[in-house]
mmCIF file with all atom_site columns, C-alpha atoms in Angstrom:
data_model
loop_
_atom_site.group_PDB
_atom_site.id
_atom_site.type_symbol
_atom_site.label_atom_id
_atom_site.label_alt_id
_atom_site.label_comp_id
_atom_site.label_asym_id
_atom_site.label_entity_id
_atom_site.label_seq_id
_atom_site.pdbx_PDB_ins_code
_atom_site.Cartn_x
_atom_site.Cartn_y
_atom_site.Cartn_z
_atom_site.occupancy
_atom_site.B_iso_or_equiv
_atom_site.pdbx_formal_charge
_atom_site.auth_seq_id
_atom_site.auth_comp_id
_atom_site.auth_asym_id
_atom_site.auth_atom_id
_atom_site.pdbx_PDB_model_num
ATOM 1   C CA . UNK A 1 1   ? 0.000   0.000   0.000   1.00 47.00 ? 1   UNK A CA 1
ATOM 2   C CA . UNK A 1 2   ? 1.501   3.638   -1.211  1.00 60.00 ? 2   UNK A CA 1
ATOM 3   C CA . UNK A 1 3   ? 2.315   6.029   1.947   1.00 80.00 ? 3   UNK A CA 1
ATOM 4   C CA . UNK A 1 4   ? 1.235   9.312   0.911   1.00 91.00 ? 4   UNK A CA 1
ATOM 5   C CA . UNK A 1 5   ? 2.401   12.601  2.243   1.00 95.00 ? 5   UNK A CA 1
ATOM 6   C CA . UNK A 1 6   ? 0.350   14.877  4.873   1.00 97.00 ? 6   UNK A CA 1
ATOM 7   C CA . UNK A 1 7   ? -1.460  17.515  2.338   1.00 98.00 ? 7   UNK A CA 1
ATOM 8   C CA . UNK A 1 8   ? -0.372  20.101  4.955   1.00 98.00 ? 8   UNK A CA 1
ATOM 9   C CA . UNK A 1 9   ? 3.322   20.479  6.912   1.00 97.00 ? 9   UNK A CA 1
ATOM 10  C CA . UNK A 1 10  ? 3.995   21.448  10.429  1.00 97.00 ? 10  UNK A CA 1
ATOM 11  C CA . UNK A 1 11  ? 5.606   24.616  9.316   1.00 97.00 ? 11  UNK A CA 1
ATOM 12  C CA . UNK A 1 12  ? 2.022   25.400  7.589   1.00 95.00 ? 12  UNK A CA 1
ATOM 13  C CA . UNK A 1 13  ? 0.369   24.930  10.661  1.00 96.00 ? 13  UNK A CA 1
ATOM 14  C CA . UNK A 1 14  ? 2.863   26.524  12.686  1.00 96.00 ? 14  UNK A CA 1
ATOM 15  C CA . UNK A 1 15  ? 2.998   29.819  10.060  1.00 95.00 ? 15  UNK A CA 1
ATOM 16  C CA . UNK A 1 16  ? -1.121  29.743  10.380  1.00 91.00 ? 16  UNK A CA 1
ATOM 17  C CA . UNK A 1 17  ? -1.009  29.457  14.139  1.00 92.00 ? 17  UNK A CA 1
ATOM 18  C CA . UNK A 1 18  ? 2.078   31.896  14.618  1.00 93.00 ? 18  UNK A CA 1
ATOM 19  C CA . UNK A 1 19  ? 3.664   30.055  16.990  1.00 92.00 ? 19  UNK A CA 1
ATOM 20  C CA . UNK A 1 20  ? 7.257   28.136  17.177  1.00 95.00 ? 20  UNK A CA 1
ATOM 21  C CA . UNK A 1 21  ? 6.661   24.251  18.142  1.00 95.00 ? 21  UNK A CA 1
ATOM 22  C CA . UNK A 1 22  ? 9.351   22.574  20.828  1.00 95.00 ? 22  UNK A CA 1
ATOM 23  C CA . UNK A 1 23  ? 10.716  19.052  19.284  1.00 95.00 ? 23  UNK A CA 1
ATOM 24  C CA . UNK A 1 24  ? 7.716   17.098  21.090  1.00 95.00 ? 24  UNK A CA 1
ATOM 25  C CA . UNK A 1 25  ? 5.009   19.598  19.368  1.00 94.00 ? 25  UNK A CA 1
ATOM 26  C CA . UNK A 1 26  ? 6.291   19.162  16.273  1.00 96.00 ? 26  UNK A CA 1
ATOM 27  C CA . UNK A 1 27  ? 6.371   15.405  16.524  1.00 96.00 ? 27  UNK A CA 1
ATOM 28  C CA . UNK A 1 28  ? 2.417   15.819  17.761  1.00 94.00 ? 28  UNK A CA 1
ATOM 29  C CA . UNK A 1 29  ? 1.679   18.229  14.717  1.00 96.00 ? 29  UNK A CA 1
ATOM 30  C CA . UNK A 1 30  ? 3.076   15.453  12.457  1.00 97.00 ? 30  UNK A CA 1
ATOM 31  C CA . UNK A 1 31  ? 0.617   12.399  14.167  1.00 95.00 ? 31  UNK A CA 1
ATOM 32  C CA . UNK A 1 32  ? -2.213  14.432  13.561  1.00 96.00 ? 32  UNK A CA 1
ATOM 33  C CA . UNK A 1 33  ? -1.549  15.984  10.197  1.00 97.00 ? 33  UNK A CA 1
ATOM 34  C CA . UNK A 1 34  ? -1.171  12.937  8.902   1.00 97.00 ? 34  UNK A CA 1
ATOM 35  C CA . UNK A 1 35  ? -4.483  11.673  10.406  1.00 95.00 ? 35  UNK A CA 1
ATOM 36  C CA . UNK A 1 36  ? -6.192  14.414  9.270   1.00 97.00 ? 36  UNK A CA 1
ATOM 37  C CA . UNK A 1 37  ? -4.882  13.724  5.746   1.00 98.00 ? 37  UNK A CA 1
ATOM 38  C CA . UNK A 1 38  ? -5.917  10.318  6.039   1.00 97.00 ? 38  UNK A CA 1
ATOM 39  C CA . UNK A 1 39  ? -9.445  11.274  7.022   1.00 96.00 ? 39  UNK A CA 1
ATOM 40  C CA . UNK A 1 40  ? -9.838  13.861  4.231   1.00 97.00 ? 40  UNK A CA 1
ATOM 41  C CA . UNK A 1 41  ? -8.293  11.141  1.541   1.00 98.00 ? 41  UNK A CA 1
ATOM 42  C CA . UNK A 1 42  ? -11.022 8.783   2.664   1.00 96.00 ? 42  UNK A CA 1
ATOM 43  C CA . UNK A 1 43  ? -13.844 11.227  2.520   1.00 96.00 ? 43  UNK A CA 1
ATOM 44  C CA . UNK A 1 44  ? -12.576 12.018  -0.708  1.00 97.00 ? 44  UNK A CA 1
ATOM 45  C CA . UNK A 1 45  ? -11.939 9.119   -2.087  1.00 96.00 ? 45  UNK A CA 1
ATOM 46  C CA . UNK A 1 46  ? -8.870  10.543  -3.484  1.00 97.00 ? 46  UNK A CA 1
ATOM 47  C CA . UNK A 1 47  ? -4.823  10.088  -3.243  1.00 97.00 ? 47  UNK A CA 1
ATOM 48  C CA . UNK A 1 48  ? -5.151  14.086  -3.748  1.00 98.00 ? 48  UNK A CA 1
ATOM 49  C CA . UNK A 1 49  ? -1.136  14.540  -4.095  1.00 97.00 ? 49  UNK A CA 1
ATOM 50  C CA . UNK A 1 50  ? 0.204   14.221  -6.810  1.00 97.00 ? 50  UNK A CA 1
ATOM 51  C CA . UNK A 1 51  ? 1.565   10.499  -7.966  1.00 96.00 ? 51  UNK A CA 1
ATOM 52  C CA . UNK A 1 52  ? 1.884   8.063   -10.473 1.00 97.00 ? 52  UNK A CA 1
ATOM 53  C CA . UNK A 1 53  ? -0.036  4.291   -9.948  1.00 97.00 ? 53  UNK A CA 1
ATOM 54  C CA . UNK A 1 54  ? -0.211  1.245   -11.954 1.00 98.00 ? 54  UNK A CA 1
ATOM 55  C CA . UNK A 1 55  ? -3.932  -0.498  -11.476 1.00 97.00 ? 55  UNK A CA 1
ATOM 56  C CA . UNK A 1 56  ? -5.634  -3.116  -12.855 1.00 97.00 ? 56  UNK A CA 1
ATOM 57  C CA . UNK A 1 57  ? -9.072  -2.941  -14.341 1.00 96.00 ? 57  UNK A CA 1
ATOM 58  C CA . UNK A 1 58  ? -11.718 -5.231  -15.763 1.00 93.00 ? 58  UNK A CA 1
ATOM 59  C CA . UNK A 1 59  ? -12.836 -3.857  -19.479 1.00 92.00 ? 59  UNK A CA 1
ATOM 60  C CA . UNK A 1 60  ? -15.974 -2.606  -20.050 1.00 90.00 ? 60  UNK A CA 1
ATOM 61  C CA . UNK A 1 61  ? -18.373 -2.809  -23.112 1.00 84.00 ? 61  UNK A CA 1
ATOM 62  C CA . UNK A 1 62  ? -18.344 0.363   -24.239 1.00 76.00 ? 62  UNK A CA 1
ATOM 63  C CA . UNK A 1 63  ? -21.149 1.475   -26.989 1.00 68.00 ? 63  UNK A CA 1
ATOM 64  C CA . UNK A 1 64  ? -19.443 1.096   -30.657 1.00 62.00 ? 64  UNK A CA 1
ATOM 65  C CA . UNK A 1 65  ? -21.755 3.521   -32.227 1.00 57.00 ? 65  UNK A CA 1
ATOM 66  C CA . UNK A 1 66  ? -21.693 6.074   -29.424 1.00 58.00 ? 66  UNK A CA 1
ATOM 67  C CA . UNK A 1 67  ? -17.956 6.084   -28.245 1.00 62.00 ? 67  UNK A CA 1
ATOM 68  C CA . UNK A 1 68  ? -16.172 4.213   -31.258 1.00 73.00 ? 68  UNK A CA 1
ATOM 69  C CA . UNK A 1 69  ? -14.059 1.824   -29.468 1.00 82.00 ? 69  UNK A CA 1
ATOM 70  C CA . UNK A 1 70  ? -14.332 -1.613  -28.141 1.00 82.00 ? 70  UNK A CA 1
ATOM 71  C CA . UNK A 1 71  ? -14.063 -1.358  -24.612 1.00 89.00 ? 71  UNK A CA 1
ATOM 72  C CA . UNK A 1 72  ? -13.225 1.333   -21.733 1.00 93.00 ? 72  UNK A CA 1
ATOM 73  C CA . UNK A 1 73  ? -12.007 2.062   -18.212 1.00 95.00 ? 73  UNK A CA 1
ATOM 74  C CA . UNK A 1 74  ? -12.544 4.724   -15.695 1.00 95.00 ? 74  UNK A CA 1
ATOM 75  C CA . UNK A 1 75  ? -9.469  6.066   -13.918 1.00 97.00 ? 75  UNK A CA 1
ATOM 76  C CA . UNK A 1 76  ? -10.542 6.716   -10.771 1.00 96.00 ? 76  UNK A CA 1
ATOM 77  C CA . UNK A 1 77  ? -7.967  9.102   -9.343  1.00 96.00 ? 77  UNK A CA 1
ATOM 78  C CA . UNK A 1 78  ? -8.304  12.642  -10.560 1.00 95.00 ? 78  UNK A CA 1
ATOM 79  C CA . UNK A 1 79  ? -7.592  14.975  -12.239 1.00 96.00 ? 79  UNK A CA 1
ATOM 80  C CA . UNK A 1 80  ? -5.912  12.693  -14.492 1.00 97.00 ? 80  UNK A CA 1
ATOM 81  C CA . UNK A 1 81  ? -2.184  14.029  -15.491 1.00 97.00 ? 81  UNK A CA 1
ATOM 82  C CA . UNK A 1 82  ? -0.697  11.977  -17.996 1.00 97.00 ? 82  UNK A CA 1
ATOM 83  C CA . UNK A 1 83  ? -0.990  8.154   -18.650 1.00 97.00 ? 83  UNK A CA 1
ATOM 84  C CA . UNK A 1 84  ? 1.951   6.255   -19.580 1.00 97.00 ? 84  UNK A CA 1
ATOM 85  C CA . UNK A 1 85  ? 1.213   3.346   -20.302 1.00 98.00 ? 85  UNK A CA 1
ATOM 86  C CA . UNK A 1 86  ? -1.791  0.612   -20.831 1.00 97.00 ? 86  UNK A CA 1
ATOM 87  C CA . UNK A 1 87  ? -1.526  -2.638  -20.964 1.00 95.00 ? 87  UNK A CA 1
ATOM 88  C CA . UNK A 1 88  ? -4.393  -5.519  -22.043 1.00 92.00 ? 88  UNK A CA 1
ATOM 89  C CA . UNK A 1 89  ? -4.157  -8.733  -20.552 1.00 90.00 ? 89  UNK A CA 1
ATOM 90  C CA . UNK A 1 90  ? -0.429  -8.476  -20.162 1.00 91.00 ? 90  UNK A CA 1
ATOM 91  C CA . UNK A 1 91  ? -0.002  -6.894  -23.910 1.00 91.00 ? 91  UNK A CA 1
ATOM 92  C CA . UNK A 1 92  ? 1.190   -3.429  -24.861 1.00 95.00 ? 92  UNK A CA 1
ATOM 93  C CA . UNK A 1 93  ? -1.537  -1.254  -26.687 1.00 93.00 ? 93  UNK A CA 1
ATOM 94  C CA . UNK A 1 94  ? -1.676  2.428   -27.975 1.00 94.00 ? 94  UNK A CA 1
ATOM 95  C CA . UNK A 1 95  ? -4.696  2.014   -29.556 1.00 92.00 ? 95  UNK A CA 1
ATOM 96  C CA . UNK A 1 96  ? -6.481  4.225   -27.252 1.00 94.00 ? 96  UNK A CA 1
ATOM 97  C CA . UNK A 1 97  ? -7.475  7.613   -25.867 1.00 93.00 ? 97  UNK A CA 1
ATOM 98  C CA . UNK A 1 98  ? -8.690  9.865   -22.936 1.00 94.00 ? 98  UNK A CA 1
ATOM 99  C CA . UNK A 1 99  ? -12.271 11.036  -22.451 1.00 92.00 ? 99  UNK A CA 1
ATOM 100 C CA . UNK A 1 100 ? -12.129 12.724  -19.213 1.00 92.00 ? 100 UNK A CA 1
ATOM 101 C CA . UNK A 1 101 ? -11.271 10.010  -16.815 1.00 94.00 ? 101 UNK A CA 1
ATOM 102 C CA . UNK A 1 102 ? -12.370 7.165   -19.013 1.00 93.00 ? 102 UNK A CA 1
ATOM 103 C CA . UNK A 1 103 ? -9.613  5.572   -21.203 1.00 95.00 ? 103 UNK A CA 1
ATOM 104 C CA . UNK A 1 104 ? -11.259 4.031   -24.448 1.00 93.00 ? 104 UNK A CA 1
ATOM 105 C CA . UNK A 1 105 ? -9.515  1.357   -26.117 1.00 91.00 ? 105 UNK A CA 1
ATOM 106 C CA . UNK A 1 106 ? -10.356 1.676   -29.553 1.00 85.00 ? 106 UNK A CA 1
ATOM 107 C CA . UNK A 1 107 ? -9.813  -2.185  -30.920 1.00 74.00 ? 107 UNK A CA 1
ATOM 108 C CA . UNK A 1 108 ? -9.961  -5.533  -28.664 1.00 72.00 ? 108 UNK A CA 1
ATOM 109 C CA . UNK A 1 109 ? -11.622 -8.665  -30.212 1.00 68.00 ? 109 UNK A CA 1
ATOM 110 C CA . UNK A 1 110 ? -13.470 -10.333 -27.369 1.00 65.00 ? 110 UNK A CA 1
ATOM 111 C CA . UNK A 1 111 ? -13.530 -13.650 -27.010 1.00 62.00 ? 111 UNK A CA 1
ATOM 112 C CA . UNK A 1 112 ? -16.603 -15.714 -27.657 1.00 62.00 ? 112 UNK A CA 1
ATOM 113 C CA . UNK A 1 113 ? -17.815 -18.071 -24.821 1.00 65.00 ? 113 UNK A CA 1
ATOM 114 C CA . UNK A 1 114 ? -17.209 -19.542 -22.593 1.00 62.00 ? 114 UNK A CA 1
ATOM 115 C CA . UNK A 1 115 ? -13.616 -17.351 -22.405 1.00 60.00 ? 115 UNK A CA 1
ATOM 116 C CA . UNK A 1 116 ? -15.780 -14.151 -22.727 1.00 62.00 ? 116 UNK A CA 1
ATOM 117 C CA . UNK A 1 117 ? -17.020 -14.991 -18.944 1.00 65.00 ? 117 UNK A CA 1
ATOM 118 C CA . UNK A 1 118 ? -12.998 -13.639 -18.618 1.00 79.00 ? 118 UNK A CA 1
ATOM 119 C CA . UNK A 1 119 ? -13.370 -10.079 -19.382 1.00 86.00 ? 119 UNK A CA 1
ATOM 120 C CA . UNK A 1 120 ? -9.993  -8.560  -20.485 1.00 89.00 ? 120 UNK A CA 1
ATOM 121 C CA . UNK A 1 121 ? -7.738  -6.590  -17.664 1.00 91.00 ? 121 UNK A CA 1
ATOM 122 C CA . UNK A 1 122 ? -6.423  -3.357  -18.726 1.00 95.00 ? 122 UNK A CA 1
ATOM 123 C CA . UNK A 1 123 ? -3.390  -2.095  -16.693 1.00 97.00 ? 123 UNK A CA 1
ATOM 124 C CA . UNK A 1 124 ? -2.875  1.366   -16.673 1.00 98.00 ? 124 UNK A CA 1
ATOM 125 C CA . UNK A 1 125 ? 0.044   3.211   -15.231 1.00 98.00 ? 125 UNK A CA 1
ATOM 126 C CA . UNK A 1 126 ? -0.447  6.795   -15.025 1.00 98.00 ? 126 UNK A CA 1
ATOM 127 C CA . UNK A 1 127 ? 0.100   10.622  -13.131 1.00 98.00 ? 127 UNK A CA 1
ATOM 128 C CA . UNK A 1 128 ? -2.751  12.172  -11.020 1.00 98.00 ? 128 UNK A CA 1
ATOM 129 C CA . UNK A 1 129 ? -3.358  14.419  -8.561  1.00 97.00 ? 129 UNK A CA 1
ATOM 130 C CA . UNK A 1 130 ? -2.046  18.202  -7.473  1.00 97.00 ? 130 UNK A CA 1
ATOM 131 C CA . UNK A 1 131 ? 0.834   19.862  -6.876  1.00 97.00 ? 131 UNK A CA 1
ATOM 132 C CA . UNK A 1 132 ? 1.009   21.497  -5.156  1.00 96.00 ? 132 UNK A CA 1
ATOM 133 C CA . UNK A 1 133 ? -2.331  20.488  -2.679  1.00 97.00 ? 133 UNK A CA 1
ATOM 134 C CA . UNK A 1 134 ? -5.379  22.772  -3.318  1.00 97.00 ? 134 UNK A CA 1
ATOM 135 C CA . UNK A 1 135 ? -5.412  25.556  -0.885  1.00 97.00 ? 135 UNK A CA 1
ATOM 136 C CA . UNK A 1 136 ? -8.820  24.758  0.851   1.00 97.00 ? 136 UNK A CA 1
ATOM 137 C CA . UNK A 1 137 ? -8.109  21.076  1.075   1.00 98.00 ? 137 UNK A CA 1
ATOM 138 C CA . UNK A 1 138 ? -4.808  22.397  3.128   1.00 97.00 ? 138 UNK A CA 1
ATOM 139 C CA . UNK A 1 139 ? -6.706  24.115  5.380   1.00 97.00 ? 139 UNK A CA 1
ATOM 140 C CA . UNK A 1 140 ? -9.382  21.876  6.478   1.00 97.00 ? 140 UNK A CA 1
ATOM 141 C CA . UNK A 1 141 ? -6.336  19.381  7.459   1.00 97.00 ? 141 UNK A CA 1
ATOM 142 C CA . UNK A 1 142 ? -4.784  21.857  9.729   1.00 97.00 ? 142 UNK A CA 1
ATOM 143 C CA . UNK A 1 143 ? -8.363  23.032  11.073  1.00 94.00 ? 143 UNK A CA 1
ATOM 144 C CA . UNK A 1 144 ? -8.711  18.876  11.869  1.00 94.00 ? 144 UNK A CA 1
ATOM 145 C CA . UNK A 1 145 ? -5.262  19.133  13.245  1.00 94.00 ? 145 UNK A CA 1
ATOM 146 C CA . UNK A 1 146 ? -5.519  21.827  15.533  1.00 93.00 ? 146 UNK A CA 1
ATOM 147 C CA . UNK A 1 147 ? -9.130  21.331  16.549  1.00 89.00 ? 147 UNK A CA 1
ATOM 148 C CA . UNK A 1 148 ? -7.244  18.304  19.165  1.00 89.00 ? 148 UNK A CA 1
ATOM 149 C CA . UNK A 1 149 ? -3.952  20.393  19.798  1.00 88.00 ? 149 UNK A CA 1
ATOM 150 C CA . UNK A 1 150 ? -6.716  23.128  20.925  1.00 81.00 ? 150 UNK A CA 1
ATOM 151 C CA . UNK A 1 151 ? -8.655  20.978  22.549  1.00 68.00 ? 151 UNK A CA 1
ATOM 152 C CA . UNK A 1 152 ? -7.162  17.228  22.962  1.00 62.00 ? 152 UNK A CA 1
ATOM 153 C CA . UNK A 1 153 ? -9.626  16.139  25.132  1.00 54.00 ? 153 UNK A CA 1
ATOM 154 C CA . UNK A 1 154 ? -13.223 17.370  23.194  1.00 52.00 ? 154 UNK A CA 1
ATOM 155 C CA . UNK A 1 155 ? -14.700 19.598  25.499  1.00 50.00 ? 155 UNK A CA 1
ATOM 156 C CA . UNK A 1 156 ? -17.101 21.600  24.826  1.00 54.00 ? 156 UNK A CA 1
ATOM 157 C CA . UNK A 1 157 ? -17.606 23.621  28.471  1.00 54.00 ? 157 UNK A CA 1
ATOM 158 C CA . UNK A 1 158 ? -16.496 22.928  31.986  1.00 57.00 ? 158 UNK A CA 1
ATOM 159 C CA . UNK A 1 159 ? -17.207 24.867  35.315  1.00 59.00 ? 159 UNK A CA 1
ATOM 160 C CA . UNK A 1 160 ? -14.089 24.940  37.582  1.00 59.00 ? 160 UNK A CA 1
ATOM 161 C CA . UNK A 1 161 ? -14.056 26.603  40.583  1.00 62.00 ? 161 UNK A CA 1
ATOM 162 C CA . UNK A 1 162 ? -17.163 28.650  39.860  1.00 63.00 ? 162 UNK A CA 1
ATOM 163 C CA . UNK A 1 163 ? -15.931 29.703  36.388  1.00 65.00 ? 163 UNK A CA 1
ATOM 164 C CA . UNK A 1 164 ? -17.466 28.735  33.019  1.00 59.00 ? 164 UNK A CA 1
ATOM 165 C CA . UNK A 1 165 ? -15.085 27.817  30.168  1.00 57.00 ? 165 UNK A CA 1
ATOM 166 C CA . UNK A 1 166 ? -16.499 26.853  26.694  1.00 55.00 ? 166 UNK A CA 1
ATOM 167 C CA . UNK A 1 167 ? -14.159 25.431  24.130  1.00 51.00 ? 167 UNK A CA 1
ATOM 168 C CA . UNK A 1 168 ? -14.420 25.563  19.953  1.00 48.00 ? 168 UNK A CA 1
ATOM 169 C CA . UNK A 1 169 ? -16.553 22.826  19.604  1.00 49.00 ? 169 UNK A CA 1
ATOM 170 C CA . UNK A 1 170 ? -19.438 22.970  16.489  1.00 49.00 ? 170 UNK A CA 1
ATOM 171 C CA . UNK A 1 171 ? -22.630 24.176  17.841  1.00 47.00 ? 171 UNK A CA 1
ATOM 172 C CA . UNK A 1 172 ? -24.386 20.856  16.973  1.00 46.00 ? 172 UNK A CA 1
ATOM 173 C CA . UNK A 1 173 ? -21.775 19.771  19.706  1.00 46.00 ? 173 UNK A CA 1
ATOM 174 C CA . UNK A 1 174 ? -20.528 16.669  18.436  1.00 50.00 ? 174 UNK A CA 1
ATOM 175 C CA . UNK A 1 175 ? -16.893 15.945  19.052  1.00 50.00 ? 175 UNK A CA 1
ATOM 176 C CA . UNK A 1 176 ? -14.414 16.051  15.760  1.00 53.00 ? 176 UNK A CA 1
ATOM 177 C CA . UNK A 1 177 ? -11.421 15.085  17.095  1.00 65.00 ? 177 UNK A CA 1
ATOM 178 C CA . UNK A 1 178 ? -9.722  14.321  13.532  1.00 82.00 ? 178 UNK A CA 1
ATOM 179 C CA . UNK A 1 179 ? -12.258 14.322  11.851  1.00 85.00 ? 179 UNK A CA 1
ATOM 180 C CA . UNK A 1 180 ? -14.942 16.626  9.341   1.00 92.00 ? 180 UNK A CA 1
ATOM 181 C CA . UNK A 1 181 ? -17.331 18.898  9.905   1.00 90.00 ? 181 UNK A CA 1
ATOM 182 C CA . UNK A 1 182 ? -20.047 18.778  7.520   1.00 92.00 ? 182 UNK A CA 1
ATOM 183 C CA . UNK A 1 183 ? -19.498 22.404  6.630   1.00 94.00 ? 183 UNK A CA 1
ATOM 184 C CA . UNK A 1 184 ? -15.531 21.398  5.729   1.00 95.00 ? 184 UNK A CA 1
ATOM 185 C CA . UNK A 1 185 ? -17.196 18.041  4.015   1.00 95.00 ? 185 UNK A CA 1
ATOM 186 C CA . UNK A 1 186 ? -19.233 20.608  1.655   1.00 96.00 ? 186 UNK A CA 1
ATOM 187 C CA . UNK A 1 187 ? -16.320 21.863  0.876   1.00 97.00 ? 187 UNK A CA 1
ATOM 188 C CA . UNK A 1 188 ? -14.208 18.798  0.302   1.00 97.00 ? 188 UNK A CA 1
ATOM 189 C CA . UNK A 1 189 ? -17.513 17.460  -1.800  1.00 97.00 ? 189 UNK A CA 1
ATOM 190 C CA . UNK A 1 190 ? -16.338 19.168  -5.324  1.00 95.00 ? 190 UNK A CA 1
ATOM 191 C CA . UNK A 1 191 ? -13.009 17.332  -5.004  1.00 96.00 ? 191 UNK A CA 1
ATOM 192 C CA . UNK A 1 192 ? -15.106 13.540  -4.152  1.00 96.00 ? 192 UNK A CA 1
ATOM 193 C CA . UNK A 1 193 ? -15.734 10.289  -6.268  1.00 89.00 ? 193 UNK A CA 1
ATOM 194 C CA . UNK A 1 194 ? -18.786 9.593   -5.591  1.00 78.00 ? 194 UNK A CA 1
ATOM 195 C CA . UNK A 1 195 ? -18.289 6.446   -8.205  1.00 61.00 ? 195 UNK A CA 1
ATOM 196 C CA . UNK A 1 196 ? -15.593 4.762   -10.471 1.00 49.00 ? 196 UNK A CA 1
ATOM 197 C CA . UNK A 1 197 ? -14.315 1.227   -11.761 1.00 42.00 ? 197 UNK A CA 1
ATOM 198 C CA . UNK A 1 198 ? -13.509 -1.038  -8.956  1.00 41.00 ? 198 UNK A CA 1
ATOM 199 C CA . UNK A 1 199 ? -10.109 -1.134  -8.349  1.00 45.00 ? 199 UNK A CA 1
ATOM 200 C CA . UNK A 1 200 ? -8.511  -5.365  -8.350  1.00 44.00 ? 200 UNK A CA 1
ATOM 201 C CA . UNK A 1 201 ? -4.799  -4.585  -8.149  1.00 48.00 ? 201 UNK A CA 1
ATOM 202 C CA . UNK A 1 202 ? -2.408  -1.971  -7.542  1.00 47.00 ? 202 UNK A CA 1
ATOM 203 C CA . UNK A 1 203 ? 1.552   -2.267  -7.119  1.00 51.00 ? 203 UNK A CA 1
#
């Protein structure tokens, strides 16, 4: 499984928070920047920085009329940067091309049954993703971050001693923690899959 990098860095959080971190702040920031990147990628459904991936996909019928091609694939990490190379059951093709994030192959004879229960697999290794990280998408992961460096242990208000603290907690008053409020999930929504080809292998 790929390790991707935190979509923000300490020294973004540190510049938005104007403060220095000691060594064992720092190491904290890290932890939960690269939760909250982790919980943004999953809401997403997206690797979001920018990388190249080789995956494995079963072929689709595509229309012949409509799209002119014999089969297709949807990419499912966007936006789609360059694709290098595509592969059908284990052979090199370049009879294709890019429709958004579908990749149309335009020529494939498909075998009759009962081998046409085995759908070809199209390997595709290709470039996706931003660089650098889209500004908003930064700052919901440090707002994740330092909603538990704030506030570590999700309180919303305490009386100590006769006095009344309340903490920066949503008003709906549900505990974040690392994790999305639906107001930074409407904004995260223009960057999500909401569906795509099923992924079977990735190296």
């Amino acid at each position: 499984m790929a390790v991707h990098p935190s979509l923000a860095t300490v020294a973004d959080l540190a510049t938005l928070l104007g403060r220095t971190f000691t060594p064992a702040q720092e190491a904290q920031a890290q932890a939960l920047l690269d939760q909250a990147s982790s919980v943004v990628r999953a809401y997403v459904r997206q690797d979001i920085s920018r990388a190249t991936t080789t995956d494995t996909f079963t072929m689709r019928r595509a229309d012949p009329v409509l799209h002119r091609c014999a089969g297709a694939v949807t990419l499912p990490q966007r936006p789609i940067v360059e694709i290098d190379t595509v592969l059908i059951n284990n052979v090199a093709t370049a009879d294709w091309w890019q429709d958004g994030n579908d990749l149309l192959l335009r020529s494939w004879t498909w075998d009759q049954p009962p081998a046409a229960h085995r759908p070809p697999q199209v390997t595709v290794t290709y470039t996706h993703g931003w660089d650098p990280v889209p500004a908003d998408i930064q700052a919901i992961v440090m707002q994740a971050a330092n909603r538990v460096i704030v506030n570590p242990s999700g309180i919303r208000s305490e009386t100590v001693g006769g006095e009344s603290v309340t903490y920066l907690i949503p008003a709906v008053g549900e505990y974040l923690g690392v994790l999305l409020s639906r107001t930074e999930q409407k904004v995260l929504d223009r960057y999500r899959r909401t569906a795509g080809t099923v992924n079977l292998r990735s190296r």
